[in-house]
Amino acid sequence: MQTIVSKSWNFNSGNNRGVILILSLWMLLLLSILGAFAISTSITEIGIAGNYRNAETAFNTADATVEYAETDVAIFSTIGNGSWPSGTGTGTKPGTNLVPVGSNNADVRVEYMASGLPPVGSGVDVSYFQANYYAVAATGTGPNNAESSIESQVAKIVP
C-alpha cells in the first residue's frame, strides 16, 4: 500500500495586507536617493575635471610664452637695460605684450635686472664673459577665463 503525503500551503495574509507594497516603495525610495547622490557626485567630478583642464591650458599657454620670450633673440638684442615691450605694449595689461599661443593668448614682459658674473657651472671663463640677468613674466589665459602666471629668470652670456 502506498501512502500519499500532501502538504498544503496556506498564505493567509491576515493583518499583513500591503506590507510587500510598502517595503517595495521604501526600497524604491532608498535606491532613488542613492541614484540622486551618484548623479550629483558625477556632475561635481565633471566640473572639477573641466576646471583642471582649463587651468592646465592656461598654465601651458603661459609656459609656452615664457619659452618663447627666453629664446627670442630679437627681444634681448633690443632690450638693453630696459624692459620689453617698452611703453604700453599691445596686450590687455599695460606694459605687456599679447602673444598668441594656439587659440589662447598670453601677456609677456621681459625686464633687465642686472649684469654680473656668469652663473656657477655655466662653463664660461669669467675673465672674458659676463651675464645679463633678465626676469620673464607671462600670464596665460585659457577657456572660461582661466588664468595662470609664470615667472622665470634668464641669464644671457655676453662677451
Tab-separated table of N, CA, C and O in Angstrom, residues 46-62 104 140-148:
chain	number	residue	atom	x	y	z
A	46	ILE	N	32.764	65.985	-12.898
A	46	ILE	CA	32.916	66.523	-14.253
A	46	ILE	C	33.314	67.992	-14.194
A	46	ILE	O	34.171	68.456	-14.955
A	47	GLY	N	32.707	68.749	-13.281
A	47	GLY	CA	33.072	70.158	-13.107
A	47	GLY	C	34.513	70.330	-12.671
A	47	GLY	O	35.233	71.204	-13.169
A	48	ILE	N	34.961	69.499	-11.737
A	48	ILE	CA	36.348	69.562	-11.261
A	48	ILE	C	37.310	69.243	-12.411
A	48	ILE	O	38.321	69.927	-12.594
A	49	ALA	N	36.997	68.219	-13.184
A	49	ALA	CA	37.867	67.848	-14.309
A	49	ALA	C	37.926	68.965	-15.349
A	49	ALA	O	38.991	69.258	-15.899
A	50	GLY	N	36.791	69.613	-15.612
A	50	GLY	CA	36.780	70.724	-16.563
A	50	GLY	C	37.602	71.903	-16.078
A	50	GLY	O	38.355	72.513	-16.844
A	51	ASN	N	37.474	72.240	-14.797
A	51	ASN	CA	38.267	73.336	-14.233
A	51	ASN	C	39.756	73.016	-14.273
A	51	ASN	O	40.583	73.889	-14.554
A	52	TYR	N	40.102	71.769	-13.995
A	52	TYR	CA	41.505	71.358	-14.049
A	52	TYR	C	42.048	71.490	-15.467
A	52	TYR	O	43.148	71.992	-15.680
A	53	ARG	N	41.255	71.054	-16.450
A	53	ARG	CA	41.670	71.162	-17.854
A	53	ARG	C	41.882	72.624	-18.248
A	53	ARG	O	42.863	72.963	-18.904
A	54	ASN	N	40.967	73.495	-17.839
A	54	ASN	CA	41.097	74.915	-18.166
A	54	ASN	C	42.340	75.524	-17.517
A	54	ASN	O	43.049	76.309	-18.153
A	55	ALA	N	42.602	75.170	-16.257
A	55	ALA	CA	43.788	75.690	-15.573
A	55	ALA	C	45.067	75.166	-16.224
A	55	ALA	O	46.043	75.908	-16.375
A	56	GLU	N	45.072	73.902	-16.639
A	56	GLU	CA	46.244	73.340	-17.320
A	56	GLU	C	46.470	74.015	-18.670
A	56	GLU	O	47.614	74.265	-19.061
A	57	THR	N	45.395	74.324	-19.382
A	57	THR	CA	45.525	75.023	-20.657
A	57	THR	C	46.135	76.398	-20.446
A	57	THR	O	47.044	76.804	-21.185
A	58	ALA	N	45.668	77.125	-19.428
A	58	ALA	CA	46.222	78.453	-19.137
A	58	ALA	C	47.689	78.344	-18.725
A	58	ALA	O	48.530	79.151	-19.152
A	59	PHE	N	48.022	77.345	-17.910
A	59	PHE	CA	49.409	77.152	-17.486
A	59	PHE	C	50.298	76.833	-18.682
A	59	PHE	O	51.393	77.391	-18.816
A	60	ASN	N	49.849	75.935	-19.557
A	60	ASN	CA	50.648	75.572	-20.731
A	60	ASN	C	50.817	76.748	-21.681
A	60	ASN	O	51.866	76.898	-22.312
A	61	THR	N	49.800	77.602	-21.787
A	61	THR	CA	49.912	78.806	-22.608
A	61	THR	C	50.976	79.736	-22.037
A	61	THR	O	51.833	80.250	-22.768
A	62	ALA	N	50.949	79.956	-20.727
A	62	ALA	CA	51.954	80.812	-20.088
A	62	ALA	C	53.348	80.198	-20.211
A	62	ALA	O	54.324	80.907	-20.480
A	104	ASN	N	44.632	80.421	-27.634
A	104	ASN	CA	44.698	81.228	-26.415
A	104	ASN	C	45.751	82.316	-26.566
A	104	ASN	O	46.497	82.340	-27.528
A	140	GLY	N	49.138	83.493	-18.844
A	140	GLY	CA	48.407	82.815	-19.909
A	140	GLY	C	46.936	82.731	-19.593
A	140	GLY	O	46.535	82.659	-18.430
A	141	THR	N	46.119	82.749	-20.639
A	141	THR	CA	44.680	82.613	-20.473
A	141	THR	C	44.221	81.299	-21.090
A	141	THR	O	44.852	80.761	-21.988
A	142	GLY	N	43.119	80.802	-20.562
A	142	GLY	CA	42.540	79.573	-21.068
A	142	GLY	C	41.039	79.722	-21.195
A	142	GLY	O	40.496	80.817	-21.007
A	143	PRO	N	40.345	78.642	-21.475
A	143	PRO	CA	38.885	78.706	-21.598
A	143	PRO	C	38.233	79.121	-20.278
A	143	PRO	O	38.781	78.898	-19.201
A	144	ASN	N	37.071	79.707	-20.365
A	144	ASN	CA	36.269	80.119	-19.202
A	144	ASN	C	37.025	81.057	-18.273
A	144	ASN	O	36.950	80.942	-17.060
A	145	ASN	N	37.802	81.976	-18.851
A	145	ASN	CA	38.546	82.989	-18.100
A	145	ASN	C	39.572	82.404	-17.131
A	145	ASN	O	39.904	83.032	-16.127
A	146	ALA	N	40.075	81.208	-17.404
A	146	ALA	CA	41.146	80.638	-16.581
A	146	ALA	C	42.419	81.426	-16.844
A	146	ALA	O	42.666	81.889	-17.956
A	147	GLU	N	43.223	81.616	-15.806
A	147	GLU	CA	44.431	82.408	-15.933
A	147	GLU	C	45.532	81.794	-15.067
A	147	GLU	O	45.268	81.319	-13.976
A	148	SER	N	46.752	81.806	-15.597
A	148	SER	CA	47.894	81.276	-14.870
A	148	SER	C	49.105	82.157	-15.146
A	148	SER	O	49.313	82.590	-16.276
